[in-house]
N, C-alpha and C. Protein backbone atom coordinates (compact mmCIF):
# COMPACT_ATOMS: atom_id res chain seq x y z
N PRO A 1 3.33 5.14 -23.31
CA PRO A 1 2.51 4.19 -22.56
C PRO A 1 3.18 3.71 -21.27
N PHE A 2 4.50 3.88 -21.15
CA PHE A 2 5.21 3.41 -19.97
C PHE A 2 5.51 4.60 -19.06
N SER A 3 4.51 5.35 -18.74
CA SER A 3 4.67 6.61 -18.04
C SER A 3 5.18 6.43 -16.61
N LEU A 4 6.17 7.22 -16.25
CA LEU A 4 6.64 7.29 -14.88
C LEU A 4 6.26 8.62 -14.25
N THR A 5 5.37 9.36 -14.90
CA THR A 5 5.01 10.69 -14.43
C THR A 5 3.96 10.68 -13.33
N GLY A 6 3.39 9.54 -13.06
CA GLY A 6 2.32 9.48 -12.08
C GLY A 6 0.95 9.54 -12.71
N GLN A 7 0.87 9.54 -14.02
CA GLN A 7 -0.40 9.56 -14.71
C GLN A 7 -0.55 8.29 -15.53
N PRO A 8 -1.74 7.71 -15.60
CA PRO A 8 -1.93 6.51 -16.40
C PRO A 8 -1.94 6.84 -17.89
N ASN A 9 -1.97 5.83 -18.69
CA ASN A 9 -1.99 5.94 -20.13
C ASN A 9 -3.37 6.47 -20.56
N ALA A 10 -3.44 7.76 -20.91
CA ALA A 10 -4.72 8.38 -21.25
C ALA A 10 -5.30 7.79 -22.52
N MET A 11 -4.48 7.51 -23.51
CA MET A 11 -5.00 6.92 -24.75
C MET A 11 -5.62 5.55 -24.44
N GLY A 12 -4.94 4.75 -23.65
CA GLY A 12 -5.48 3.45 -23.28
C GLY A 12 -6.76 3.59 -22.48
N GLY A 13 -6.83 4.61 -21.63
CA GLY A 13 -8.04 4.86 -20.85
C GLY A 13 -9.22 5.20 -21.73
N ARG A 14 -8.98 5.99 -22.75
CA ARG A 14 -10.06 6.32 -23.67
C ARG A 14 -10.49 5.08 -24.45
N GLU A 15 -9.52 4.27 -24.83
CA GLU A 15 -9.83 3.06 -25.59
C GLU A 15 -10.63 2.08 -24.74
N MET A 16 -10.32 2.00 -23.44
CA MET A 16 -11.03 1.10 -22.54
C MET A 16 -12.40 1.64 -22.15
N GLY A 17 -12.62 2.93 -22.32
CA GLY A 17 -13.92 3.50 -22.03
C GLY A 17 -14.13 3.92 -20.60
N TYR A 18 -13.05 4.24 -19.87
CA TYR A 18 -13.25 4.67 -18.49
C TYR A 18 -12.99 6.15 -18.29
N MET A 19 -12.90 6.91 -19.35
CA MET A 19 -12.69 8.34 -19.21
C MET A 19 -13.89 9.08 -19.80
N GLY A 20 -14.41 10.03 -19.04
CA GLY A 20 -15.52 10.85 -19.51
C GLY A 20 -16.71 10.00 -19.93
N PRO A 21 -17.32 10.34 -21.06
CA PRO A 21 -18.50 9.59 -21.52
C PRO A 21 -18.12 8.38 -22.36
N GLY A 22 -16.92 7.87 -22.18
CA GLY A 22 -16.40 6.84 -23.08
C GLY A 22 -16.88 5.44 -22.81
N LEU A 23 -16.90 4.68 -23.88
CA LEU A 23 -17.09 3.24 -23.87
C LEU A 23 -15.91 2.66 -24.65
N PRO A 24 -15.64 1.38 -24.49
CA PRO A 24 -14.51 0.79 -25.22
C PRO A 24 -14.58 1.04 -26.72
N GLY A 25 -13.40 1.17 -27.33
CA GLY A 25 -13.33 1.36 -28.77
C GLY A 25 -13.70 2.75 -29.23
N GLN A 26 -13.48 3.76 -28.40
CA GLN A 26 -13.78 5.16 -28.74
C GLN A 26 -15.28 5.39 -28.96
N ARG A 27 -16.12 4.60 -28.29
CA ARG A 27 -17.56 4.79 -28.37
C ARG A 27 -18.01 5.69 -27.22
N SER A 28 -19.21 6.23 -27.35
CA SER A 28 -19.71 7.18 -26.36
C SER A 28 -21.03 6.71 -25.74
N VAL A 29 -21.17 6.91 -24.43
CA VAL A 29 -22.44 6.61 -23.77
C VAL A 29 -23.54 7.55 -24.23
N LEU A 30 -23.17 8.64 -24.88
CA LEU A 30 -24.15 9.61 -25.32
C LEU A 30 -24.82 9.23 -26.65
N VAL A 31 -24.30 8.17 -27.30
CA VAL A 31 -24.85 7.72 -28.59
C VAL A 31 -25.58 6.41 -28.38
N GLU A 32 -26.89 6.43 -28.61
CA GLU A 32 -27.72 5.26 -28.32
C GLU A 32 -27.24 4.00 -29.02
N ALA A 33 -26.92 4.09 -30.30
CA ALA A 33 -26.48 2.91 -31.05
C ALA A 33 -25.19 2.32 -30.45
N GLU A 34 -24.31 3.18 -29.96
CA GLU A 34 -23.06 2.69 -29.37
C GLU A 34 -23.30 2.05 -28.01
N ARG A 35 -24.26 2.59 -27.24
CA ARG A 35 -24.64 1.95 -25.98
C ARG A 35 -25.22 0.57 -26.25
N HIS A 36 -26.14 0.49 -27.22
CA HIS A 36 -26.77 -0.79 -27.55
C HIS A 36 -25.73 -1.80 -28.02
N PHE A 37 -24.79 -1.36 -28.83
CA PHE A 37 -23.74 -2.26 -29.31
C PHE A 37 -22.98 -2.86 -28.13
N MET A 38 -22.57 -2.03 -27.18
CA MET A 38 -21.80 -2.52 -26.04
C MET A 38 -22.66 -3.39 -25.12
N GLU A 39 -23.91 -3.01 -24.92
CA GLU A 39 -24.81 -3.84 -24.09
C GLU A 39 -24.97 -5.23 -24.70
N ASP A 40 -25.09 -5.29 -26.03
CA ASP A 40 -25.21 -6.58 -26.71
C ASP A 40 -23.91 -7.38 -26.57
N ILE A 41 -22.77 -6.74 -26.74
CA ILE A 41 -21.48 -7.43 -26.60
C ILE A 41 -21.32 -7.97 -25.18
N TRP A 42 -21.70 -7.16 -24.19
CA TRP A 42 -21.53 -7.54 -22.79
C TRP A 42 -22.64 -8.48 -22.30
N GLY A 43 -23.69 -8.63 -23.08
CA GLY A 43 -24.77 -9.53 -22.69
C GLY A 43 -25.60 -8.98 -21.54
N VAL A 44 -25.80 -7.67 -21.52
CA VAL A 44 -26.64 -7.06 -20.49
C VAL A 44 -27.86 -6.45 -21.17
N PRO A 45 -28.96 -6.30 -20.44
CA PRO A 45 -30.17 -5.74 -21.05
C PRO A 45 -29.95 -4.32 -21.58
N ARG A 46 -30.61 -4.02 -22.67
CA ARG A 46 -30.55 -2.66 -23.21
C ARG A 46 -31.10 -1.70 -22.17
N GLY A 47 -30.46 -0.56 -22.06
CA GLY A 47 -30.82 0.44 -21.06
C GLY A 47 -30.00 0.31 -19.79
N THR A 48 -29.10 -0.67 -19.74
CA THR A 48 -28.25 -0.87 -18.56
C THR A 48 -27.19 0.22 -18.44
N ILE A 49 -26.60 0.60 -19.58
CA ILE A 49 -25.53 1.62 -19.55
C ILE A 49 -26.15 2.98 -19.31
N ARG A 50 -25.68 3.63 -18.28
CA ARG A 50 -26.20 4.95 -17.92
C ARG A 50 -25.66 6.02 -18.87
N THR A 51 -26.42 7.09 -19.04
CA THR A 51 -26.00 8.17 -19.92
C THR A 51 -25.49 9.39 -19.16
N GLU A 52 -25.61 9.35 -17.84
CA GLU A 52 -25.10 10.47 -17.06
C GLU A 52 -23.57 10.40 -17.06
N VAL A 53 -22.94 11.54 -17.20
CA VAL A 53 -21.48 11.58 -17.16
C VAL A 53 -21.04 12.53 -16.05
N GLY A 54 -19.87 12.29 -15.53
CA GLY A 54 -19.33 13.14 -14.48
C GLY A 54 -18.87 14.49 -15.01
N THR A 55 -18.45 15.32 -14.10
CA THR A 55 -18.06 16.67 -14.48
C THR A 55 -16.56 16.85 -14.58
N GLY A 56 -15.77 15.84 -14.24
CA GLY A 56 -14.33 15.94 -14.41
C GLY A 56 -13.56 15.88 -13.11
N THR A 57 -12.27 15.81 -13.24
CA THR A 57 -11.38 15.61 -12.11
C THR A 57 -11.40 16.77 -11.11
N VAL A 58 -11.28 17.98 -11.61
CA VAL A 58 -11.21 19.15 -10.72
C VAL A 58 -12.48 19.24 -9.88
N SER A 59 -13.63 19.09 -10.52
CA SER A 59 -14.89 19.19 -9.76
C SER A 59 -15.06 18.01 -8.81
N MET A 60 -14.50 16.85 -9.15
CA MET A 60 -14.57 15.70 -8.25
C MET A 60 -13.85 16.04 -6.94
N PHE A 61 -12.67 16.64 -7.03
CA PHE A 61 -11.95 17.00 -5.81
C PHE A 61 -12.66 18.13 -5.06
N GLN A 62 -13.33 19.03 -5.78
CA GLN A 62 -14.13 20.06 -5.11
C GLN A 62 -15.28 19.42 -4.34
N SER A 63 -15.94 18.45 -4.94
CA SER A 63 -17.03 17.74 -4.27
C SER A 63 -16.53 16.96 -3.07
N MET A 64 -15.34 16.40 -3.18
CA MET A 64 -14.76 15.67 -2.05
C MET A 64 -14.44 16.64 -0.91
N GLN A 65 -13.89 17.78 -1.25
CA GLN A 65 -13.57 18.78 -0.23
C GLN A 65 -14.83 19.28 0.47
N ALA A 66 -15.93 19.35 -0.27
CA ALA A 66 -17.21 19.80 0.30
C ALA A 66 -17.89 18.70 1.11
N GLY A 67 -17.36 17.47 1.04
CA GLY A 67 -17.94 16.37 1.81
C GLY A 67 -18.98 15.57 1.05
N ASP A 68 -19.21 15.89 -0.22
CA ASP A 68 -20.19 15.17 -1.02
C ASP A 68 -19.67 13.81 -1.47
N ILE A 69 -18.37 13.70 -1.65
CA ILE A 69 -17.71 12.43 -1.95
C ILE A 69 -16.95 12.03 -0.71
N LYS A 70 -17.25 10.88 -0.17
CA LYS A 70 -16.68 10.45 1.12
C LYS A 70 -15.41 9.61 0.99
N ALA A 71 -15.24 8.94 -0.16
CA ALA A 71 -14.10 8.04 -0.32
C ALA A 71 -13.64 8.07 -1.77
N CYS A 72 -12.37 7.71 -1.94
CA CYS A 72 -11.85 7.60 -3.30
C CYS A 72 -10.81 6.48 -3.36
N TRP A 73 -10.68 5.92 -4.54
CA TRP A 73 -9.70 4.88 -4.81
C TRP A 73 -8.91 5.36 -6.02
N ILE A 74 -7.69 5.75 -5.79
CA ILE A 74 -6.85 6.37 -6.81
C ILE A 74 -5.88 5.31 -7.32
N ILE A 75 -5.99 5.00 -8.61
CA ILE A 75 -5.20 3.92 -9.19
C ILE A 75 -4.18 4.48 -10.17
N CYS A 76 -2.92 4.24 -9.86
CA CYS A 76 -1.83 4.53 -10.79
C CYS A 76 -1.83 5.98 -11.27
N THR A 77 -2.11 6.88 -10.37
CA THR A 77 -2.05 8.29 -10.73
C THR A 77 -1.69 9.09 -9.48
N ASN A 78 -1.25 10.30 -9.68
CA ASN A 78 -0.71 11.10 -8.60
C ASN A 78 -1.33 12.50 -8.64
N PRO A 79 -2.61 12.63 -8.31
CA PRO A 79 -3.29 13.92 -8.48
C PRO A 79 -2.71 15.05 -7.64
N VAL A 80 -2.09 14.77 -6.51
CA VAL A 80 -1.50 15.85 -5.72
C VAL A 80 -0.40 16.54 -6.53
N ALA A 81 0.28 15.78 -7.38
CA ALA A 81 1.36 16.34 -8.20
C ALA A 81 0.88 16.86 -9.55
N THR A 82 -0.28 16.40 -10.03
CA THR A 82 -0.63 16.68 -11.42
C THR A 82 -1.94 17.44 -11.65
N VAL A 83 -2.84 17.44 -10.70
CA VAL A 83 -4.12 18.13 -10.88
C VAL A 83 -3.95 19.60 -10.49
N PRO A 84 -4.55 20.52 -11.26
CA PRO A 84 -4.42 21.94 -10.92
C PRO A 84 -4.90 22.25 -9.50
N ASN A 85 -4.29 23.23 -8.89
CA ASN A 85 -4.58 23.71 -7.55
C ASN A 85 -4.36 22.62 -6.51
N ARG A 86 -3.12 22.31 -6.32
CA ARG A 86 -2.66 21.27 -5.40
C ARG A 86 -3.28 21.40 -4.01
N LYS A 87 -3.43 22.62 -3.52
CA LYS A 87 -3.98 22.83 -2.18
C LYS A 87 -5.40 22.28 -2.07
N ASN A 88 -6.21 22.45 -3.13
CA ASN A 88 -7.58 21.92 -3.10
C ASN A 88 -7.58 20.40 -3.12
N VAL A 89 -6.66 19.81 -3.87
CA VAL A 89 -6.58 18.34 -3.93
C VAL A 89 -6.20 17.80 -2.55
N ILE A 90 -5.21 18.40 -1.93
CA ILE A 90 -4.78 17.97 -0.59
C ILE A 90 -5.92 18.14 0.41
N ALA A 91 -6.59 19.26 0.37
CA ALA A 91 -7.71 19.50 1.29
C ALA A 91 -8.80 18.46 1.07
N ALA A 92 -9.05 18.11 -0.17
CA ALA A 92 -10.07 17.10 -0.46
C ALA A 92 -9.67 15.74 0.11
N LEU A 93 -8.43 15.34 -0.09
CA LEU A 93 -7.97 14.05 0.42
C LEU A 93 -8.00 14.03 1.96
N GLN A 94 -7.71 15.15 2.58
CA GLN A 94 -7.76 15.23 4.04
C GLN A 94 -9.20 15.20 4.55
N THR A 95 -10.14 15.69 3.76
CA THR A 95 -11.55 15.71 4.15
C THR A 95 -12.20 14.33 3.98
N ALA A 96 -11.77 13.59 2.98
CA ALA A 96 -12.39 12.28 2.70
C ALA A 96 -12.27 11.35 3.90
N GLU A 97 -13.28 10.52 4.07
CA GLU A 97 -13.27 9.54 5.16
C GLU A 97 -12.35 8.37 4.85
N LEU A 98 -12.16 8.07 3.56
CA LEU A 98 -11.31 6.95 3.17
C LEU A 98 -10.62 7.28 1.85
N VAL A 99 -9.30 7.17 1.85
CA VAL A 99 -8.50 7.35 0.64
C VAL A 99 -7.68 6.08 0.43
N ILE A 100 -7.92 5.42 -0.69
CA ILE A 100 -7.17 4.23 -1.07
C ILE A 100 -6.33 4.60 -2.28
N THR A 101 -5.06 4.26 -2.24
CA THR A 101 -4.21 4.44 -3.41
C THR A 101 -3.68 3.08 -3.83
N GLN A 102 -3.47 2.95 -5.11
CA GLN A 102 -2.95 1.71 -5.70
C GLN A 102 -1.87 2.13 -6.67
N ASP A 103 -0.64 1.77 -6.37
CA ASP A 103 0.47 2.26 -7.18
C ASP A 103 1.65 1.31 -7.10
N ALA A 104 2.52 1.39 -8.08
CA ALA A 104 3.75 0.61 -8.07
C ALA A 104 4.85 1.33 -7.30
N PHE A 105 4.61 2.59 -6.98
CA PHE A 105 5.61 3.39 -6.28
C PHE A 105 5.10 3.73 -4.88
N LEU A 106 5.96 3.61 -3.91
CA LEU A 106 5.57 3.83 -2.52
C LEU A 106 5.47 5.31 -2.17
N ASP A 107 6.50 6.06 -2.49
CA ASP A 107 6.58 7.44 -2.03
C ASP A 107 6.14 8.41 -3.12
N THR A 108 4.82 8.59 -3.24
CA THR A 108 4.30 9.62 -4.15
C THR A 108 3.63 10.69 -3.30
N GLU A 109 3.43 11.83 -3.88
CA GLU A 109 2.78 12.92 -3.16
C GLU A 109 1.39 12.53 -2.70
N THR A 110 0.67 11.77 -3.52
CA THR A 110 -0.69 11.36 -3.18
C THR A 110 -0.71 10.27 -2.13
N ASN A 111 0.21 9.31 -2.22
CA ASN A 111 0.25 8.22 -1.24
C ASN A 111 0.40 8.74 0.19
N ARG A 112 0.94 9.89 0.36
CA ARG A 112 1.12 10.46 1.70
C ARG A 112 -0.22 10.73 2.39
N TYR A 113 -1.30 10.77 1.62
CA TYR A 113 -2.64 11.05 2.18
C TYR A 113 -3.52 9.79 2.20
N ALA A 114 -2.94 8.64 1.88
CA ALA A 114 -3.72 7.40 1.79
C ALA A 114 -3.95 6.78 3.16
N ASP A 115 -5.15 6.27 3.35
CA ASP A 115 -5.46 5.45 4.52
C ASP A 115 -5.06 4.00 4.26
N ILE A 116 -5.20 3.58 3.02
CA ILE A 116 -4.84 2.23 2.59
C ILE A 116 -4.06 2.35 1.29
N MET A 117 -2.92 1.64 1.21
CA MET A 117 -2.14 1.61 -0.02
C MET A 117 -2.09 0.17 -0.53
N LEU A 118 -2.41 -0.01 -1.81
CA LEU A 118 -2.40 -1.32 -2.43
C LEU A 118 -1.23 -1.40 -3.41
N PRO A 119 -0.50 -2.52 -3.42
CA PRO A 119 0.71 -2.62 -4.25
C PRO A 119 0.40 -3.04 -5.69
N GLY A 120 0.41 -2.08 -6.60
CA GLY A 120 0.20 -2.38 -8.01
C GLY A 120 1.51 -2.76 -8.69
N ALA A 121 1.38 -3.50 -9.77
CA ALA A 121 2.55 -3.92 -10.54
C ALA A 121 2.85 -2.90 -11.64
N LEU A 122 4.09 -2.87 -12.07
CA LEU A 122 4.49 -2.05 -13.21
C LEU A 122 4.06 -2.71 -14.51
N TRP A 123 4.10 -1.95 -15.59
CA TRP A 123 3.68 -2.47 -16.89
C TRP A 123 4.45 -3.72 -17.29
N SER A 124 5.69 -3.84 -16.92
CA SER A 124 6.51 -4.98 -17.31
C SER A 124 6.26 -6.21 -16.43
N GLU A 125 5.46 -6.05 -15.37
CA GLU A 125 5.21 -7.12 -14.41
C GLU A 125 3.84 -7.77 -14.61
N GLY A 126 3.20 -7.47 -15.69
CA GLY A 126 1.89 -8.05 -15.98
C GLY A 126 1.68 -8.10 -17.48
N GLU A 127 0.57 -8.68 -17.88
CA GLU A 127 0.22 -8.75 -19.29
C GLU A 127 -0.89 -7.75 -19.55
N GLY A 128 -0.94 -7.26 -20.75
CA GLY A 128 -2.01 -6.34 -21.10
C GLY A 128 -1.87 -5.84 -22.51
N VAL A 129 -2.82 -5.06 -22.92
CA VAL A 129 -2.80 -4.48 -24.25
C VAL A 129 -2.46 -3.01 -24.12
N MET A 130 -1.45 -2.58 -24.84
CA MET A 130 -1.06 -1.18 -24.86
C MET A 130 -1.54 -0.58 -26.18
N ILE A 131 -1.85 0.70 -26.15
CA ILE A 131 -2.26 1.39 -27.37
C ILE A 131 -1.42 2.64 -27.52
N ASN A 132 -1.00 2.95 -28.74
CA ASN A 132 -0.23 4.16 -28.96
C ASN A 132 -1.11 5.23 -29.60
N SER A 133 -0.53 6.38 -29.88
CA SER A 133 -1.32 7.50 -30.39
C SER A 133 -1.86 7.25 -31.79
N GLU A 134 -1.32 6.26 -32.49
CA GLU A 134 -1.85 5.88 -33.80
C GLU A 134 -2.96 4.83 -33.66
N ARG A 135 -3.30 4.50 -32.43
CA ARG A 135 -4.33 3.53 -32.10
C ARG A 135 -3.95 2.10 -32.51
N ASN A 136 -2.65 1.85 -32.52
CA ASN A 136 -2.17 0.49 -32.74
C ASN A 136 -2.14 -0.23 -31.40
N LEU A 137 -2.69 -1.43 -31.38
CA LEU A 137 -2.73 -2.23 -30.16
C LEU A 137 -1.57 -3.21 -30.15
N THR A 138 -0.94 -3.36 -28.99
CA THR A 138 0.15 -4.30 -28.84
C THR A 138 -0.08 -5.12 -27.59
N LEU A 139 -0.03 -6.46 -27.72
CA LEU A 139 -0.14 -7.32 -26.57
C LEU A 139 1.22 -7.33 -25.88
N MET A 140 1.24 -6.90 -24.63
CA MET A 140 2.48 -6.84 -23.85
C MET A 140 2.54 -8.08 -22.96
N GLN A 141 3.58 -8.86 -23.12
CA GLN A 141 3.79 -10.05 -22.29
C GLN A 141 4.55 -9.66 -21.03
N LYS A 142 4.32 -10.36 -19.96
CA LYS A 142 5.02 -10.10 -18.70
C LYS A 142 6.51 -10.40 -18.89
N ALA A 143 7.34 -9.45 -18.47
CA ALA A 143 8.79 -9.62 -18.58
C ALA A 143 9.39 -10.18 -17.30
N VAL A 144 8.86 -9.74 -16.17
CA VAL A 144 9.35 -10.17 -14.86
C VAL A 144 8.17 -10.30 -13.91
N ASN A 145 8.34 -11.07 -12.86
CA ASN A 145 7.28 -11.18 -11.85
C ASN A 145 7.28 -9.95 -10.97
N PRO A 146 6.09 -9.51 -10.53
CA PRO A 146 6.04 -8.37 -9.61
C PRO A 146 6.64 -8.76 -8.26
N PRO A 147 7.20 -7.79 -7.57
CA PRO A 147 7.79 -8.09 -6.26
C PRO A 147 6.72 -8.25 -5.18
N GLY A 148 7.06 -9.00 -4.16
CA GLY A 148 6.19 -9.13 -2.98
C GLY A 148 4.77 -9.50 -3.34
N GLU A 149 3.82 -8.73 -2.81
CA GLU A 149 2.41 -9.00 -3.04
C GLU A 149 1.80 -8.12 -4.13
N ALA A 150 2.64 -7.43 -4.89
CA ALA A 150 2.13 -6.57 -5.97
C ALA A 150 1.41 -7.40 -7.01
N LEU A 151 0.34 -6.83 -7.56
CA LEU A 151 -0.46 -7.47 -8.60
C LEU A 151 -0.78 -6.45 -9.69
N PRO A 152 -1.06 -6.93 -10.90
CA PRO A 152 -1.57 -6.01 -11.92
C PRO A 152 -2.87 -5.35 -11.43
N ASP A 153 -3.09 -4.13 -11.85
CA ASP A 153 -4.24 -3.36 -11.37
C ASP A 153 -5.55 -4.11 -11.54
N TRP A 154 -5.77 -4.74 -12.69
CA TRP A 154 -7.05 -5.41 -12.93
C TRP A 154 -7.28 -6.53 -11.93
N GLN A 155 -6.20 -7.21 -11.51
CA GLN A 155 -6.38 -8.29 -10.55
C GLN A 155 -6.79 -7.75 -9.17
N ILE A 156 -6.23 -6.63 -8.78
CA ILE A 156 -6.62 -6.02 -7.50
C ILE A 156 -8.09 -5.60 -7.55
N ILE A 157 -8.48 -4.96 -8.65
CA ILE A 157 -9.87 -4.53 -8.81
C ILE A 157 -10.80 -5.73 -8.78
N ALA A 158 -10.44 -6.81 -9.48
CA ALA A 158 -11.28 -8.01 -9.52
C ALA A 158 -11.40 -8.64 -8.14
N ARG A 159 -10.32 -8.68 -7.38
CA ARG A 159 -10.38 -9.28 -6.04
C ARG A 159 -11.27 -8.46 -5.11
N VAL A 160 -11.17 -7.15 -5.20
CA VAL A 160 -12.04 -6.31 -4.37
C VAL A 160 -13.49 -6.51 -4.78
N ALA A 161 -13.75 -6.56 -6.07
CA ALA A 161 -15.13 -6.77 -6.55
C ALA A 161 -15.68 -8.10 -6.02
N CYS A 162 -14.87 -9.15 -6.07
CA CYS A 162 -15.32 -10.46 -5.55
C CYS A 162 -15.61 -10.39 -4.04
N GLU A 163 -14.78 -9.67 -3.31
CA GLU A 163 -15.01 -9.51 -1.87
C GLU A 163 -16.30 -8.72 -1.60
N MET A 164 -16.70 -7.88 -2.56
CA MET A 164 -17.94 -7.11 -2.43
C MET A 164 -19.15 -7.92 -2.86
N GLY A 165 -18.92 -9.15 -3.31
CA GLY A 165 -20.04 -10.01 -3.68
C GLY A 165 -20.27 -10.19 -5.16
N TYR A 166 -19.46 -9.55 -5.99
CA TYR A 166 -19.61 -9.74 -7.43
C TYR A 166 -18.87 -11.00 -7.83
N SER A 167 -19.42 -11.70 -8.82
CA SER A 167 -18.78 -12.94 -9.25
C SER A 167 -17.95 -12.69 -10.49
N SER A 168 -17.06 -13.61 -10.78
CA SER A 168 -16.21 -13.50 -11.95
C SER A 168 -16.90 -14.03 -13.20
N ALA A 169 -18.10 -14.58 -13.03
CA ALA A 169 -18.82 -15.14 -14.19
C ALA A 169 -19.57 -14.07 -14.95
């Protein structure tokens, strides 16, 4: 869970529901009962959760290179170093009109193509829930304050959302 490889915690991502057709708790947008359960928990009308799913990382960069995706916000990952066919990833980032990266590390292969870089905090500089491969959850307390203007990823995302007009309520 404390990866320094440039890739986020995939197990945690699946648990949070932001990978593929996922919803929190290993639920799927493709299962009606699981969509309804999450809509009820979140207090949104039934039918709010979309059932369309993306085609994956490689095709996303292909679409970006073709000009179909104009901007990207890359959080705590380093696709130039980790996604297959590095040349296509680089070409896609060069084609995009806006590339935002958010990372705790300044000099990554992907950050070199960023128009805007946001300072994310390391796992020890924020609070959060970690999950291991046995699906055990652990509340991680902040050990140290982040340096400078770095913030935990969720706080950066929330601030941008508020600036876009979304409320915290």
